[in-house]
XYZ file of C-alpha atoms in Angstrom:
228
model
C -0.007 -0.020 0.015
C 1.420 3.361 -1.068
C 0.355 6.766 0.262
C 0.251 10.192 -1.419
C 1.128 8.890 -4.850
C 2.026 10.802 -8.021
C 2.337 8.795 -11.209
C 3.518 10.280 -14.543
C 2.995 8.287 -17.744
C 5.114 8.564 -20.899
C 4.491 7.639 -24.515
C 6.834 5.565 -26.719
C 8.745 8.743 -27.678
C 9.404 9.647 -24.054
C 6.921 12.523 -24.008
C 5.013 13.119 -20.793
C 1.426 12.006 -20.810
C -1.107 11.789 -18.001
C -0.194 12.651 -14.381
C -2.228 10.943 -11.641
C -2.176 11.853 -7.967
C -4.017 9.981 -5.242
C -4.075 9.422 -1.465
C -3.568 5.661 -1.865
C -2.375 3.139 -4.447
C -1.171 -0.441 -4.747
C 1.345 -1.897 -7.221
C 0.678 -5.462 -8.412
C 3.351 -7.990 -9.415
C 2.128 -7.628 -13.014
C 3.184 -3.956 -12.927
C -0.346 -2.638 -12.953
C -1.184 0.087 -10.470
C -4.492 0.375 -8.550
C -5.519 3.824 -7.286
C -8.381 4.502 -4.875
C -9.953 7.325 -2.973
C -9.673 10.886 -4.289
C -7.875 10.847 -7.638
C -6.811 13.735 -9.848
C -5.936 13.069 -13.481
C -4.153 15.824 -15.390
C -3.865 15.242 -19.170
C -0.835 16.094 -21.239
C -2.640 19.243 -22.430
C -3.297 20.423 -18.869
C -6.952 19.422 -18.489
C -7.865 18.223 -14.986
C -10.334 15.456 -14.101
C -11.211 14.953 -10.453
C -12.833 11.648 -9.485
C -13.497 9.501 -6.461
C -13.664 5.733 -6.736
C -12.817 2.557 -4.820
C -10.578 1.221 -7.543
C -8.944 2.685 -10.684
C -6.332 0.771 -12.639
C -3.545 2.068 -14.917
C -2.845 -0.453 -17.671
C 0.777 0.123 -18.735
C 0.562 -2.104 -21.838
C -2.439 -0.408 -23.413
C -2.149 3.233 -22.254
C -5.583 2.858 -20.648
C -6.956 4.063 -17.343
C -10.195 2.435 -16.245
C -12.422 1.524 -13.388
C -15.309 -0.928 -13.151
C -16.439 0.414 -9.766
C -18.798 3.268 -8.985
C -17.226 6.648 -9.867
C -18.006 10.122 -8.656
C -16.798 12.803 -11.048
C -16.475 16.414 -9.891
C -17.407 18.670 -12.825
C -17.319 22.431 -13.126
C -20.954 22.972 -12.039
C -22.054 19.429 -11.236
C -21.345 16.137 -9.482
C -21.621 13.108 -11.771
C -22.205 9.524 -10.631
C -21.437 6.581 -12.953
C -20.842 2.833 -12.822
C -17.287 3.040 -14.195
C -14.875 5.027 -16.362
C -12.390 4.646 -19.210
C -9.684 6.967 -20.450
C -6.794 6.941 -22.866
C -3.500 8.446 -21.678
C -3.031 10.381 -24.923
C -6.018 12.723 -25.105
C -8.297 14.982 -23.124
C -11.363 12.760 -23.240
C -12.960 10.382 -20.726
C -15.945 8.044 -20.800
C -18.144 7.503 -17.794
C -19.835 4.137 -18.458
C -23.144 2.576 -17.419
C -25.964 4.522 -15.772
C -25.009 8.176 -15.243
C -26.631 10.752 -12.914
C -25.648 14.427 -13.207
C -26.522 16.554 -10.177
C -26.251 20.232 -11.152
C -25.469 23.056 -8.786
C -28.411 24.919 -10.316
C -30.789 22.187 -9.056
C -31.418 20.134 -12.199
C -30.756 16.394 -12.371
C -29.907 14.592 -15.620
C -30.200 10.834 -15.974
C -28.530 9.063 -18.924
C -25.978 6.399 -19.878
C -22.397 6.230 -21.172
C -21.311 9.848 -20.932
C -18.431 11.113 -23.080
C -16.429 13.993 -21.551
C -14.227 16.276 -23.690
C -11.998 19.020 -22.297
C -10.039 19.512 -25.550
C -9.060 23.110 -26.356
C -10.641 24.416 -23.147
C -14.139 23.124 -23.896
C -16.281 21.360 -21.265
C -18.592 19.078 -23.240
C -20.518 16.182 -21.712
C -22.348 14.088 -24.321
C -24.501 10.993 -24.440
C -26.268 9.295 -27.347
C -28.525 7.294 -24.956
C -32.030 8.153 -23.842
C -31.849 11.076 -21.362
C -34.155 12.512 -18.715
C -33.747 16.099 -17.402
C -35.582 16.979 -14.217
C -36.014 20.387 -12.650
C -38.333 21.787 -9.969
C -41.540 21.749 -12.088
C -40.554 20.020 -15.328
C -39.405 16.594 -16.595
C -37.989 16.375 -20.153
C -37.483 13.078 -21.936
C -35.105 13.008 -24.924
C -34.837 9.930 -27.103
C -31.432 10.588 -28.757
C -29.358 11.836 -25.852
C -27.875 15.174 -24.897
C -24.907 17.537 -25.217
C -24.141 19.592 -22.089
C -21.785 22.561 -22.426
C -20.725 23.526 -18.908
C -18.840 26.598 -20.148
C -22.024 28.087 -21.566
C -24.545 26.381 -19.272
C -26.449 25.027 -22.280
C -28.051 21.583 -22.626
C -29.046 20.263 -26.011
C -31.634 17.520 -25.645
C -31.594 15.577 -28.920
C -34.131 13.850 -31.066
C -37.795 13.604 -30.075
C -38.421 15.342 -26.719
C -41.378 15.448 -24.361
C -41.749 18.155 -21.713
C -44.043 17.374 -18.771
C -45.012 20.156 -16.462
C -46.239 19.686 -12.867
C -49.367 21.691 -13.828
C -50.406 18.899 -16.207
C -49.397 20.596 -19.480
C -47.292 18.735 -22.040
C -45.130 19.710 -25.036
C -43.766 17.462 -27.753
C -40.997 18.619 -30.055
C -37.465 17.892 -31.333
C -33.958 19.047 -30.432
C -34.702 21.213 -27.427
C -32.185 23.607 -25.863
C -32.237 24.241 -22.089
C -30.468 27.579 -21.486
C -29.268 27.825 -17.872
C -27.060 30.872 -18.368
C -27.316 33.689 -15.846
C -29.151 31.371 -13.423
C -32.144 30.993 -15.737
C -34.014 28.033 -17.152
C -35.270 28.709 -20.656
C -36.420 26.023 -23.112
C -36.334 26.801 -26.839
C -36.587 24.985 -30.134
C -36.892 25.842 -33.795
C -38.627 22.580 -34.558
C -42.412 21.950 -34.659
C -44.192 21.961 -31.288
C -47.373 20.302 -30.053
C -48.477 21.972 -26.789
C -51.292 20.546 -24.722
C -53.067 21.711 -21.559
C -56.296 20.603 -19.941
C -58.288 23.118 -22.011
C -56.209 23.649 -25.198
C -54.180 22.042 -27.913
C -51.793 24.160 -29.942
C -49.431 23.486 -32.829
C -46.575 25.841 -33.719
C -43.269 25.894 -35.571
C -41.076 27.312 -32.764
C -41.223 27.649 -29.014
C -39.661 29.702 -26.245
C -40.549 28.815 -22.635
C -39.204 30.486 -19.489
C -39.491 27.901 -16.721
C -38.856 30.470 -14.005
C -41.681 32.873 -15.011
C -43.789 30.023 -16.537
C -44.266 32.106 -19.736
C -44.505 30.166 -22.985
C -44.300 31.760 -26.443
C -45.386 29.740 -29.440
C -44.410 31.167 -32.864
C -44.851 30.442 -36.562
C -47.975 28.932 -38.063
C -49.783 28.752 -34.713
C -52.949 26.695 -34.805
C -54.955 26.253 -31.583
C -58.094 24.450 -30.424
C -59.695 25.445 -27.165
C -62.472 23.732 -25.199
C-alpha cells in the first residue's frame, strides 16, 4: 500500500502524458497500479479530471486508465455519478460508463448512460447518445437521442424527439430542445415543430420559447390552436 502517490505516464517517444495523484495506491506484481480514494488526473494538455472511486487501474501495456467500480466525477458545475470510467493516456477525453446521474449546482438532475467527456481546447462538453431525462423543480424532459451539455455556456441540447411534462399537467412534444441555464435561468427553446397541450387547449406551432422560471410560454410560426 502506497500513500500520497504521483504517477507520470510517458508515450513511446518519451513525452510526458497523464499525471495521476491519489491518497492511496497499490502496485501489483504484473506492474499494474491500482488507485483508490480521491484521484486527480491531469492530461498532457493540462486538463484536470477529479474523481473519487474505490478502484482505478492504470494499464501500462495499453495506455488505458479504467475503473469498473462506482465513480463520482467532480465537474465544473455538477457532481456526476457513474458505474465506471475509461480513459486513454493520450487525449483530453474520458468516458463514464453505465448509468449516469448528473446533479447540477443549479438544481437540475440529468439521468442518462455512457457519458463522453471532452476538455479539448478548453471546452467542457458532456455528451450521451442514450435516452436522457432532465428533471427540474416543475418540469421533466425526456429526450430519445441523448444530450450535449456545455458547462462553459450552461447550455443543454436535448436531442431527437423530446417530451416536456409540467407539474401543472401541461405537455409539449417537439425535437432538439435547448435548455439555457445561463445567468441562473432556465429557458427552453426549439426551432422545430411543437405540439403543446393543456387541460383546455391544444396548440401546434413551428417554434417555441418557454421560461420555466416565469412560466411564460411563447409559441411562434404557423400557430394553430383548439380550445375547449
